[in-house]
Amino acid sequence: MQTIRAAVRAVFRPAGLAVPVPLLALALGAPAVARAQAAVMPAAGLPSAAASAAASATSPADCTAIADAQERLVCYDRLHGRAPDAPPPSAVARAAPQTVPAALPVAANAASPRADDPCTRLPEAAGSAHSYLGSTLSERWELSCRDQMPRFLPRPYKPVYLLPVSWSSRTNRGPMASETPDNGVVTALDLDKNEAKFQVSLKSKIWGLDQDGTLSVWGAYTQSSRWQVYNGRESRPFRETNYEPELILVHGTDVALPFGWKASMLGLSLNHQSNGRAVPLSRSWNRVIGELALERGETTVSLRPWWRILNTGVDDNPRIQDYMGRGEVLVTQKIGRHVLALTARHSLRFGDRSRGSAQLEWAFPIGGGLHGYLQLFSGYGESLIDYNFRESRIGLGVSVVEWR
């Protein structure tokens, strides 16, 4: 009988087939029908006969009569008060761990900025006012791949300021003698020594010539105006406005020099400057300007020689180089949130042709991005209309961008 039972189980149980009760009765006999049916096809969601026997057992002898080894063990554990063992791990849990491809950690690390990667923009710099305004030459001119920003994004160039009061030691009432007869004023102008002055200056990268950002082309525009706002007698006119577009080629060098200095940048620009007026007050000139910029800590020195491109027609301002100079030196020093800048120009000639100018600027913090701004000037060429007029000037106001 035991052999027949085993045979029936072996045939039907693995296949999950439902065995008719009459067939079991013929093969096994009526007393074994219930046990065979439970062994072959336990009802879905209901405990098997062995499980029921284990749950209803009251003595070890009842457990001994259970044929299923697992349920028999459960029966013994229940009678002796032992908690059942944890179920065996599922097939998913027993699966061998998958090896993570080597490329995944590399990609994850690449997404995290690294300070040792010269082309990774650090999170504290990305999107900040510091990165937009720039503190170092590399940041201001995007001289490394880490400092790159979108093309055609307007960025600060020269100081942007408003001087409600700009006082001059003397006024150029007759912009004379530009040494061209058609450019002299016969009737003296009625001007005040006090006026307002403001300047707007922006630049934008047009074209990057290499991936690292060390060679690029920029466009720049600067406009400065002198406004006789206190001169009600003459209907408060704008006395002089100078327009200065530029096309600039910039190359980052990053060359170490003695005493801690570094040659950071070379530049070459095509510069036009004019006051947009008709004769006799028309003034303009064109230049090619070279630049070598040096850095050490918070100090920057820019050497800017230039060569005038002579006009093909009438010269509005002959010998302007002997007054406004043939080059300039710009020195900036940052002290905390204060910025000092000195600009010195010279004709690079001797004797009576030795002329030039000096301008000192001081920007000091007020609050947020606003700075107080003091400007001192002495010499020739404070504006184009005054290119051959010597004066001293002091102005006080505010700035939102200063030399850095």
mmCIF file of C-alpha atoms in Angstrom:
data_model
loop_
_atom_site.group_PDB
_atom_site.id
_atom_site.type_symbol
_atom_site.label_atom_id
_atom_site.label_comp_id
_atom_site.label_asym_id
_atom_site.label_seq_id
_atom_site.Cartn_x
_atom_site.Cartn_y
_atom_site.Cartn_z
ATOM 1 C CA MET A 1 0.000 0.000 0.000
ATOM 2 C CA GLN A 2 2.800 2.412 0.822
ATOM 3 C CA THR A 3 4.349 1.740 -2.573
ATOM 4 C CA ILE A 4 1.083 2.569 -4.370
ATOM 5 C CA ARG A 5 0.714 5.767 -2.432
ATOM 6 C CA ALA A 6 4.228 6.869 -3.333
ATOM 7 C CA ALA A 7 3.630 6.079 -6.984
ATOM 8 C CA VAL A 8 0.481 8.161 -7.097
ATOM 9 C CA ARG A 9 2.192 11.060 -5.435
ATOM 10 C CA ALA A 10 5.161 10.880 -7.799
ATOM 11 C CA VAL A 11 2.939 10.949 -10.863
ATOM 12 C CA PHE A 12 0.425 13.619 -9.964
ATOM 13 C CA ARG A 13 1.977 15.952 -7.403
ATOM 14 C CA PRO A 14 4.835 17.385 -9.487
ATOM 15 C CA ALA A 15 2.455 18.102 -12.316
ATOM 16 C CA GLY A 16 -0.007 19.892 -10.048
ATOM 17 C CA LEU A 17 -2.914 17.833 -11.389
ATOM 18 C CA ALA A 18 -6.207 17.382 -9.615
ATOM 19 C CA VAL A 19 -6.687 13.647 -8.966
ATOM 20 C CA PRO A 20 -10.307 12.474 -8.980
ATOM 21 C CA VAL A 21 -11.478 11.070 -5.679
ATOM 22 C CA PRO A 22 -12.872 7.833 -7.213
ATOM 23 C CA LEU A 23 -9.508 7.026 -8.724
ATOM 24 C CA LEU A 24 -7.826 7.494 -5.362
ATOM 25 C CA ALA A 25 -10.419 5.322 -3.755
ATOM 26 C CA LEU A 26 -9.750 2.477 -6.157
ATOM 27 C CA ALA A 27 -5.964 2.785 -5.929
ATOM 28 C CA LEU A 28 -5.467 3.473 -2.266
ATOM 29 C CA GLY A 29 -8.620 2.541 -0.524
ATOM 30 C CA ALA A 30 -11.148 4.806 1.133
ATOM 31 C CA PRO A 31 -9.261 5.329 4.423
ATOM 32 C CA ALA A 32 -6.286 6.889 2.570
ATOM 33 C CA VAL A 33 -8.307 9.161 0.281
ATOM 34 C CA ALA A 34 -8.145 12.152 2.542
ATOM 35 C CA ARG A 35 -4.388 11.869 3.095
ATOM 36 C CA ALA A 36 -3.660 11.345 -0.608
ATOM 37 C CA GLN A 37 -5.850 14.278 -1.635
ATOM 38 C CA ALA A 38 -4.108 16.571 0.834
ATOM 39 C CA ALA A 39 -0.675 15.428 -0.340
ATOM 40 C CA VAL A 40 -1.462 15.861 -4.026
ATOM 41 C CA MET A 41 -3.480 19.130 -4.219
ATOM 42 C CA PRO A 42 -3.820 21.231 -1.091
ATOM 43 C CA ALA A 43 -6.613 23.726 -1.515
ATOM 44 C CA ALA A 44 -5.425 27.200 -2.478
ATOM 45 C CA GLY A 45 -5.153 29.478 0.515
ATOM 46 C CA LEU A 46 -6.029 26.613 3.010
ATOM 47 C CA PRO A 47 -3.603 24.738 5.293
ATOM 48 C CA SER A 48 -2.652 21.163 4.324
ATOM 49 C CA ALA A 49 -3.687 18.126 6.366
ATOM 50 C CA ALA A 50 -0.188 17.946 7.847
ATOM 51 C CA ALA A 51 -0.324 21.618 8.817
ATOM 52 C CA SER A 52 -3.729 21.111 10.402
ATOM 53 C CA ALA A 53 -2.490 18.069 12.304
ATOM 54 C CA ALA A 54 0.541 20.043 13.564
ATOM 55 C CA ALA A 55 -1.703 22.881 14.687
ATOM 56 C CA SER A 56 -4.131 20.569 16.561
ATOM 57 C CA ALA A 57 -1.576 18.230 18.174
ATOM 58 C CA THR A 58 -1.702 17.993 21.980
ATOM 59 C CA SER A 59 1.137 15.521 22.642
ATOM 60 C CA PRO A 60 4.444 14.431 21.098
ATOM 61 C CA ALA A 61 2.751 11.260 19.942
ATOM 62 C CA ASP A 62 0.450 13.316 17.737
ATOM 63 C CA CYS A 63 3.499 14.980 16.181
ATOM 64 C CA THR A 64 5.162 11.623 15.556
ATOM 65 C CA ALA A 65 2.179 10.543 13.413
ATOM 66 C CA ILE A 66 2.697 13.500 10.990
ATOM 67 C CA ALA A 67 4.376 12.241 7.806
ATOM 68 C CA ASP A 68 5.605 15.644 6.527
ATOM 69 C CA ALA A 69 9.019 16.333 8.106
ATOM 70 C CA GLN A 70 8.697 20.126 8.079
ATOM 71 C CA GLU A 71 5.227 20.130 9.625
ATOM 72 C CA ARG A 72 6.352 17.533 12.185
ATOM 73 C CA LEU A 73 9.152 19.858 13.260
ATOM 74 C CA VAL A 74 6.698 22.755 13.471
ATOM 75 C CA CYS A 75 4.482 20.575 15.655
ATOM 76 C CA TYR A 76 7.331 19.750 18.066
ATOM 77 C CA ASP A 77 8.403 23.425 18.212
ATOM 78 C CA ARG A 78 4.855 24.547 19.014
ATOM 79 C CA LEU A 79 4.446 22.005 21.827
ATOM 80 C CA HIS A 80 7.788 23.065 23.395
ATOM 81 C CA GLY A 81 7.192 26.832 23.013
ATOM 82 C CA ARG A 82 9.961 27.495 20.485
ATOM 83 C CA ALA A 83 9.461 30.185 17.847
ATOM 84 C CA PRO A 84 9.550 28.920 14.272
ATOM 85 C CA ASP A 85 12.690 29.524 12.238
ATOM 86 C CA ALA A 86 12.713 32.335 9.707
ATOM 87 C CA PRO A 87 11.550 31.254 6.258
ATOM 88 C CA PRO A 88 14.309 30.397 3.817
ATOM 89 C CA PRO A 89 15.421 33.236 1.547
ATOM 90 C CA SER A 90 13.576 33.634 -1.700
ATOM 91 C CA ALA A 91 15.103 32.851 -5.027
ATOM 92 C CA VAL A 92 15.649 36.562 -5.672
ATOM 93 C CA ALA A 93 17.561 36.941 -2.423
ATOM 94 C CA ARG A 94 19.645 33.803 -3.150
ATOM 95 C CA ALA A 95 20.642 35.170 -6.565
ATOM 96 C CA ALA A 96 24.307 36.005 -6.950
ATOM 97 C CA PRO A 97 25.022 39.726 -6.546
ATOM 98 C CA GLN A 98 25.419 41.551 -9.823
ATOM 99 C CA THR A 99 28.787 43.125 -10.547
ATOM 100 C CA VAL A 100 28.477 46.911 -11.047
ATOM 101 C CA PRO A 101 30.143 47.988 -14.283
ATOM 102 C CA ALA A 102 33.255 50.051 -13.759
ATOM 103 C CA ALA A 103 31.809 52.869 -15.874
ATOM 104 C CA LEU A 104 29.025 53.644 -13.400
ATOM 105 C CA PRO A 105 31.165 54.840 -10.467
ATOM 106 C CA VAL A 106 33.248 56.898 -12.883
ATOM 107 C CA ALA A 107 30.134 58.626 -14.216
ATOM 108 C CA ALA A 108 28.883 59.271 -10.702
ATOM 109 C CA ASN A 109 32.208 60.765 -9.673
ATOM 110 C CA ALA A 110 32.264 62.921 -12.780
ATOM 111 C CA ALA A 111 28.965 64.479 -11.765
ATOM 112 C CA SER A 112 30.488 65.611 -8.465
ATOM 113 C CA PRO A 113 32.795 68.682 -8.796
ATOM 114 C CA ARG A 114 36.401 68.002 -7.961
ATOM 115 C CA ALA A 115 38.750 70.710 -6.772
ATOM 116 C CA ASP A 116 41.710 68.983 -8.428
ATOM 117 C CA ASP A 117 40.055 69.042 -11.866
ATOM 118 C CA PRO A 118 40.958 72.342 -13.603
ATOM 119 C CA CYS A 119 37.902 72.097 -15.831
ATOM 120 C CA THR A 120 35.308 71.519 -13.085
ATOM 121 C CA ARG A 121 33.370 74.588 -11.963
ATOM 122 C CA LEU A 122 33.116 74.418 -8.175
ATOM 123 C CA PRO A 123 29.606 74.584 -6.678
ATOM 124 C CA GLU A 124 30.363 77.671 -4.619
ATOM 125 C CA ALA A 125 31.401 79.514 -7.804
ATOM 126 C CA ALA A 126 28.704 78.327 -10.217
ATOM 127 C CA GLY A 127 25.869 80.801 -10.591
ATOM 128 C CA SER A 128 27.196 83.202 -7.947
ATOM 129 C CA ALA A 129 27.727 86.959 -8.173
ATOM 130 C CA HIS A 130 31.412 86.262 -7.526
ATOM 131 C CA SER A 131 31.681 84.166 -10.689
ATOM 132 C CA TYR A 132 29.738 86.726 -12.749
ATOM 133 C CA LEU A 133 31.681 89.810 -11.671
ATOM 134 C CA GLY A 134 34.998 88.035 -11.267
ATOM 135 C CA SER A 135 37.772 88.760 -8.820
ATOM 136 C CA THR A 136 40.857 87.468 -10.599
ATOM 137 C CA LEU A 137 41.854 88.108 -14.201
ATOM 138 C CA SER A 138 41.131 84.480 -15.017
ATOM 139 C CA GLU A 139 37.564 84.841 -13.726
ATOM 140 C CA ARG A 140 36.957 88.194 -15.404
ATOM 141 C CA TRP A 141 38.264 87.058 -18.795
ATOM 142 C CA GLU A 142 37.496 83.304 -18.555
ATOM 143 C CA LEU A 143 41.114 82.367 -19.088
ATOM 144 C CA SER A 144 40.760 78.719 -17.992
ATOM 145 C CA CYS A 145 38.239 75.993 -18.772
ATOM 146 C CA ARG A 146 36.968 76.164 -15.181
ATOM 147 C CA ASP A 147 36.000 79.845 -15.589
ATOM 148 C CA GLN A 148 33.986 79.439 -18.798
ATOM 149 C CA MET A 149 30.530 81.023 -18.999
ATOM 150 C CA PRO A 150 27.992 81.186 -21.856
ATOM 151 C CA ARG A 151 28.910 83.221 -24.913
ATOM 152 C CA PHE A 152 27.241 86.593 -25.505
ATOM 153 C CA LEU A 153 26.618 87.005 -21.781
ATOM 154 C CA PRO A 154 27.103 90.717 -20.891
ATOM 155 C CA ARG A 155 29.750 91.068 -18.186
ATOM 156 C CA PRO A 156 31.407 94.033 -16.432
ATOM 157 C CA TYR A 157 34.384 95.637 -18.161
ATOM 158 C CA LYS A 158 35.473 99.015 -16.813
ATOM 159 C CA PRO A 159 33.925 100.631 -13.706
ATOM 160 C CA VAL A 160 30.192 101.353 -13.812
ATOM 161 C CA TYR A 161 29.448 104.425 -11.683
ATOM 162 C CA LEU A 162 27.360 107.548 -11.128
ATOM 163 C CA LEU A 163 28.941 110.737 -9.769
ATOM 164 C CA PRO A 164 26.194 113.244 -8.886
ATOM 165 C CA VAL A 165 28.938 115.763 -8.208
ATOM 166 C CA SER A 166 32.088 116.100 -10.318
ATOM 167 C CA TRP A 167 33.966 119.346 -9.722
ATOM 168 C CA SER A 168 36.642 120.683 -12.078
ATOM 169 C CA SER A 169 39.369 123.210 -11.275
ATOM 170 C CA ARG A 170 38.700 125.006 -14.586
ATOM 171 C CA THR A 171 36.251 124.730 -17.460
ATOM 172 C CA ASN A 172 37.054 124.414 -21.128
ATOM 173 C CA ARG A 173 34.786 127.225 -22.346
ATOM 174 C CA GLY A 174 36.336 127.292 -25.806
ATOM 175 C CA PRO A 175 37.428 123.812 -26.924
ATOM 176 C CA MET A 176 40.033 125.496 -28.945
ATOM 177 C CA ALA A 177 42.514 125.044 -31.147
ATOM 178 C CA SER A 178 42.280 121.455 -31.893
ATOM 179 C CA GLU A 179 44.971 122.705 -34.245
ATOM 180 C CA THR A 180 42.486 122.269 -37.088
ATOM 181 C CA PRO A 181 40.721 125.518 -38.101
ATOM 182 C CA ASP A 182 37.324 123.856 -38.580
ATOM 183 C CA ASN A 183 37.414 122.336 -35.081
ATOM 184 C CA GLY A 184 37.808 125.455 -32.987
ATOM 185 C CA VAL A 185 34.928 127.150 -31.152
ATOM 186 C CA VAL A 186 34.647 130.903 -31.714
ATOM 187 C CA THR A 187 31.975 131.701 -29.105
ATOM 188 C CA ALA A 188 32.860 130.752 -25.530
ATOM 189 C CA LEU A 189 30.572 128.218 -23.893
ATOM 190 C CA ASP A 190 28.826 129.076 -20.637
ATOM 191 C CA LEU A 191 29.796 126.111 -18.485
ATOM 192 C CA ASP A 192 29.697 125.348 -14.751
ATOM 193 C CA LYS A 193 32.578 123.808 -12.867
ATOM 194 C CA ASN A 194 30.152 121.412 -11.192
ATOM 195 C CA GLU A 195 28.459 118.718 -13.238
ATOM 196 C CA ALA A 196 27.370 115.074 -12.989
ATOM 197 C CA LYS A 197 29.279 112.232 -14.590
ATOM 198 C CA PHE A 198 28.416 108.594 -15.194
ATOM 199 C CA GLN A 199 29.862 105.620 -17.029
ATOM 200 C CA VAL A 200 28.499 102.297 -18.300
ATOM 201 C CA SER A 201 30.870 99.589 -19.509
ATOM 202 C CA LEU A 202 30.194 95.988 -20.576
ATOM 203 C CA LYS A 203 31.949 93.218 -22.444
ATOM 204 C CA SER A 204 30.906 89.848 -23.840
ATOM 205 C CA LYS A 205 32.746 86.836 -25.180
ATOM 206 C CA ILE A 206 31.903 86.343 -28.844
ATOM 207 C CA TRP A 207 34.027 83.378 -29.823
ATOM 208 C CA GLY A 208 36.168 80.832 -27.996
ATOM 209 C CA LEU A 209 39.053 79.754 -30.203
ATOM 210 C CA ASP A 210 40.000 76.706 -28.106
ATOM 211 C CA GLN A 211 38.280 74.342 -25.672
ATOM 212 C CA ASP A 212 40.277 75.440 -22.629
ATOM 213 C CA GLY A 213 39.239 79.082 -22.982
ATOM 214 C CA THR A 214 42.800 80.405 -23.144
ATOM 215 C CA LEU A 215 42.206 82.122 -26.506
ATOM 216 C CA SER A 216 38.995 84.041 -27.191
ATOM 217 C CA VAL A 217 37.489 87.058 -28.942
ATOM 218 C CA TRP A 218 35.484 89.634 -26.984
ATOM 219 C CA GLY A 219 33.368 92.639 -27.828
ATOM 220 C CA ALA A 220 33.216 95.587 -25.417
ATOM 221 C CA TYR A 221 31.463 98.927 -25.144
ATOM 222 C CA THR A 222 32.070 101.858 -22.794
ATOM 223 C CA GLN A 223 30.121 105.095 -22.628
ATOM 224 C CA SER A 224 30.892 108.013 -20.317
ATOM 225 C CA SER A 225 28.905 111.260 -20.091
ATOM 226 C CA ARG A 226 29.438 114.698 -18.504
ATOM 227 C CA TRP A 227 26.117 116.337 -17.720
ATOM 228 C CA GLN A 228 25.741 120.043 -16.838
ATOM 229 C CA VAL A 229 22.744 119.164 -14.679
ATOM 230 C CA TYR A 230 23.228 122.232 -12.427
ATOM 231 C CA ASN A 231 23.481 124.676 -15.355
ATOM 232 C CA GLY A 232 19.923 125.956 -15.697
ATOM 233 C CA ARG A 233 21.129 128.924 -17.756
ATOM 234 C CA GLU A 234 21.938 126.630 -20.688
ATOM 235 C CA SER A 235 18.998 124.211 -20.193
ATOM 236 C CA ARG A 236 21.170 121.606 -18.435
ATOM 237 C CA PRO A 237 22.884 120.114 -21.516
ATOM 238 C CA PHE A 238 25.084 117.039 -21.804
ATOM 239 C CA ARG A 239 28.435 118.717 -22.294
ATOM 240 C CA GLU A 240 30.328 115.672 -23.582
ATOM 241 C CA THR A 241 29.654 111.973 -24.148
ATOM 242 C CA ASN A 242 32.358 109.581 -25.302
ATOM 243 C CA TYR A 243 31.522 106.322 -27.076
ATOM 244 C CA GLU A 244 34.121 103.549 -27.106
ATOM 245 C CA PRO A 245 33.447 100.202 -28.844
ATOM 246 C CA GLU A 246 36.228 97.599 -28.898
ATOM 247 C CA LEU A 247 37.054 94.213 -30.416
ATOM 248 C CA ILE A 248 39.493 92.336 -28.158
ATOM 249 C CA LEU A 249 41.588 89.209 -28.658
ATOM 250 C CA VAL A 250 42.538 87.668 -25.299
ATOM 251 C CA HIS A 251 45.055 84.921 -24.532
ATOM 252 C CA GLY A 252 45.574 83.417 -21.070
ATOM 253 C CA THR A 253 49.250 82.780 -20.363
ATOM 254 C CA ASP A 254 49.641 81.749 -16.683
ATOM 255 C CA VAL A 255 53.439 82.193 -16.699
ATOM 256 C CA ALA A 256 55.250 82.306 -13.350
ATOM 257 C CA LEU A 257 57.564 85.287 -12.807
ATOM 258 C CA PRO A 258 60.062 86.178 -10.032
ATOM 259 C CA PHE A 259 58.927 87.529 -6.645
ATOM 260 C CA GLY A 260 55.559 85.775 -6.767
ATOM 261 C CA TRP A 261 54.258 87.570 -9.854
ATOM 262 C CA LYS A 262 52.414 85.820 -12.664
ATOM 263 C CA ALA A 263 51.853 86.907 -16.269
ATOM 264 C CA SER A 264 48.174 86.022 -16.587
ATOM 265 C CA MET A 265 47.004 87.511 -19.863
ATOM 266 C CA LEU A 266 47.974 88.965 -23.221
ATOM 267 C CA GLY A 267 45.504 91.089 -25.160
ATOM 268 C CA LEU A 268 45.209 92.904 -28.475
ATOM 269 C CA SER A 269 42.255 95.166 -29.233
ATOM 270 C CA LEU A 270 40.926 97.378 -31.993
ATOM 271 C CA ASN A 271 39.513 100.486 -30.315
ATOM 272 C CA HIS A 272 37.415 103.385 -31.611
ATOM 273 C CA GLN A 273 36.616 106.392 -29.463
ATOM 274 C CA SER A 274 34.534 109.398 -30.469
ATOM 275 C CA ASN A 275 32.085 111.941 -29.104
ATOM 276 C CA GLY A 276 29.583 111.579 -31.947
ATOM 277 C CA ARG A 277 29.390 115.302 -32.655
ATOM 278 C CA ALA A 278 29.685 117.419 -35.769
ATOM 279 C CA VAL A 279 32.298 120.087 -36.389
ATOM 280 C CA PRO A 280 33.518 122.174 -34.702
ATOM 281 C CA LEU A 281 33.095 119.882 -31.650
ATOM 282 C CA SER A 282 33.819 116.577 -33.396
ATOM 283 C CA ARG A 283 36.556 114.476 -31.787
ATOM 284 C CA SER A 284 37.549 110.870 -32.579
ATOM 285 C CA TRP A 285 40.493 108.517 -32.998
ATOM 286 C CA ASN A 286 41.229 104.842 -33.632
ATOM 287 C CA ARG A 287 43.842 102.731 -31.898
ATOM 288 C CA VAL A 288 45.363 99.263 -31.755
ATOM 289 C CA ILE A 289 45.963 98.516 -28.063
ATOM 290 C CA GLY A 290 48.215 95.804 -26.701
ATOM 291 C CA GLU A 291 48.032 94.557 -23.123
ATOM 292 C CA LEU A 292 50.140 92.528 -20.726
ATOM 293 C CA ALA A 293 48.435 91.798 -17.388
ATOM 294 C CA LEU A 294 50.371 90.698 -14.296
ATOM 295 C CA GLU A 295 49.038 89.421 -10.956
ATOM 296 C CA ARG A 296 50.348 88.810 -7.458
ATOM 297 C CA GLY A 297 47.815 88.069 -4.760
ATOM 298 C CA GLU A 298 45.264 90.894 -4.707
ATOM 299 C CA THR A 299 47.414 93.185 -6.896
ATOM 300 C CA THR A 300 47.002 93.505 -10.662
ATOM 301 C CA VAL A 301 49.172 95.499 -13.072
ATOM 302 C CA SER A 302 48.166 96.021 -16.706
ATOM 303 C CA LEU A 303 50.586 97.525 -19.224
ATOM 304 C CA ARG A 304 48.691 98.929 -22.229
ATOM 305 C CA PRO A 305 50.695 100.539 -25.065
ATOM 306 C CA TRP A 306 48.764 101.699 -28.134
ATOM 307 C CA TRP A 307 49.312 102.794 -31.703
ATOM 308 C CA ARG A 308 47.073 105.358 -33.353
ATOM 309 C CA ILE A 309 45.530 104.562 -36.727
ATOM 310 C CA LEU A 310 45.570 107.864 -38.588
ATOM 311 C CA ASN A 311 42.391 109.131 -40.189
ATOM 312 C CA THR A 312 42.293 109.220 -43.980
ATOM 313 C CA GLY A 313 40.376 112.518 -43.975
ATOM 314 C CA VAL A 314 40.503 115.579 -41.734
ATOM 315 C CA ASP A 315 42.120 114.926 -38.354
ATOM 316 C CA ASP A 316 39.750 116.051 -35.592
ATOM 317 C CA ASN A 317 42.481 116.085 -32.976
ATOM 318 C CA PRO A 318 46.042 116.294 -34.315
ATOM 319 C CA ARG A 319 48.877 115.140 -32.058
ATOM 320 C CA ILE A 320 46.402 113.674 -29.573
ATOM 321 C CA GLN A 321 49.097 111.147 -28.585
ATOM 322 C CA ASP A 322 51.187 114.017 -27.191
ATOM 323 C CA TYR A 323 48.362 114.814 -24.745
ATOM 324 C CA MET A 324 46.394 111.644 -24.006
ATOM 325 C CA GLY A 325 49.508 109.534 -24.266
ATOM 326 C CA ARG A 326 50.830 106.540 -26.172
ATOM 327 C CA GLY A 327 50.062 104.069 -23.458
ATOM 328 C CA GLU A 328 48.890 103.628 -19.886
ATOM 329 C CA VAL A 329 49.553 101.596 -16.760
ATOM 330 C CA LEU A 330 46.638 100.404 -14.640
ATOM 331 C CA VAL A 331 47.378 99.218 -11.083
ATOM 332 C CA THR A 332 44.577 97.810 -8.929
ATOM 333 C CA GLN A 333 44.796 96.756 -5.296
ATOM 334 C CA LYS A 334 42.037 94.960 -3.434
ATOM 335 C CA ILE A 335 42.003 95.388 0.359
ATOM 336 C CA GLY A 336 39.139 93.410 1.812
ATOM 337 C CA ARG A 337 36.064 94.839 0.099
ATOM 338 C CA HIS A 338 37.872 98.052 -0.830
ATOM 339 C CA VAL A 339 39.383 98.516 -4.290
ATOM 340 C CA LEU A 340 42.016 101.100 -5.168
ATOM 341 C CA ALA A 341 42.979 101.768 -8.804
ATOM 342 C CA LEU A 342 45.601 104.072 -10.345
ATOM 343 C CA THR A 343 45.661 104.797 -14.091
ATOM 344 C CA ALA A 344 48.665 106.702 -15.455
ATOM 345 C CA ARG A 345 49.093 107.787 -19.083
ATOM 346 C CA HIS A 346 52.068 109.421 -20.772
ATOM 347 C CA SER A 347 53.093 110.664 -24.196
ATOM 348 C CA LEU A 348 56.456 108.832 -23.924
ATOM 349 C CA ARG A 349 58.137 111.971 -25.148
ATOM 350 C CA PHE A 350 60.427 114.525 -23.501
ATOM 351 C CA GLY A 351 60.548 118.315 -23.257
ATOM 352 C CA ASP A 352 57.419 120.249 -24.097
ATOM 353 C CA ARG A 353 55.822 117.074 -25.505
ATOM 354 C CA SER A 354 56.030 115.303 -22.157
ATOM 355 C CA ARG A 355 52.403 115.243 -21.088
ATOM 356 C CA GLY A 356 49.958 112.825 -19.593
ATOM 357 C CA SER A 357 47.486 112.285 -16.795
ATOM 358 C CA ALA A 358 46.829 110.308 -13.615
ATOM 359 C CA GLN A 359 43.530 109.099 -12.193
ATOM 360 C CA LEU A 360 42.973 107.563 -8.754
ATOM 361 C CA GLU A 361 39.789 105.639 -7.944
ATOM 362 C CA TRP A 362 38.583 104.265 -4.623
ATOM 363 C CA ALA A 363 35.548 102.002 -4.277
ATOM 364 C CA PHE A 364 34.382 101.252 -0.740
ATOM 365 C CA PRO A 365 31.435 99.064 0.364
ATOM 366 C CA ILE A 366 28.076 100.554 1.307
ATOM 367 C CA GLY A 367 25.724 97.582 1.259
ATOM 368 C CA GLY A 368 24.967 94.620 -0.977
ATOM 369 C CA GLY A 369 26.527 95.234 -4.378
ATOM 370 C CA LEU A 370 26.583 99.025 -3.961
ATOM 371 C CA HIS A 371 29.886 100.831 -3.385
ATOM 372 C CA GLY A 372 30.788 104.382 -2.608
ATOM 373 C CA TYR A 373 33.064 105.761 -5.308
ATOM 374 C CA LEU A 374 35.672 108.536 -5.252
ATOM 375 C CA GLN A 375 37.490 109.665 -8.415
ATOM 376 C CA LEU A 376 40.460 112.049 -8.625
ATOM 377 C CA PHE A 377 41.900 113.171 -11.972
ATOM 378 C CA SER A 378 44.731 115.497 -13.003
ATOM 379 C CA GLY A 379 46.223 116.116 -16.428
ATOM 380 C CA TYR A 380 45.181 116.147 -20.060
ATOM 381 C CA GLY A 381 42.344 114.327 -21.777
ATOM 382 C CA GLU A 382 39.712 113.742 -19.102
ATOM 383 C CA SER A 383 37.400 113.534 -22.133
ATOM 384 C CA LEU A 384 37.907 113.717 -25.893
ATOM 385 C CA ILE A 385 36.689 117.309 -26.166
ATOM 386 C CA ASP A 386 39.335 118.185 -23.555
ATOM 387 C CA TYR A 387 42.156 116.128 -25.074
ATOM 388 C CA ASN A 388 44.538 119.125 -25.105
ATOM 389 C CA PHE A 389 43.102 120.856 -22.020
ATOM 390 C CA ARG A 390 44.713 120.465 -18.598
ATOM 391 C CA GLU A 391 42.520 120.299 -15.498
ATOM 392 C CA SER A 392 42.095 118.672 -12.081
ATOM 393 C CA ARG A 393 38.819 117.050 -11.142
ATOM 394 C CA ILE A 394 37.233 115.350 -8.127
ATOM 395 C CA GLY A 395 33.995 113.356 -8.141
ATOM 396 C CA LEU A 396 32.020 111.467 -5.510
ATOM 397 C CA GLY A 397 29.171 109.030 -5.998
ATOM 398 C CA VAL A 398 28.358 105.321 -6.163
ATOM 399 C CA SER A 399 29.426 102.365 -8.263
ATOM 400 C CA VAL A 400 28.027 98.897 -8.860
ATOM 401 C CA VAL A 401 31.137 97.571 -10.617
ATOM 402 C CA GLU A 402 34.689 98.704 -9.990
ATOM 403 C CA TRP A 403 38.135 97.693 -11.183
ATOM 404 C CA ARG A 404 39.083 94.227 -9.875
#
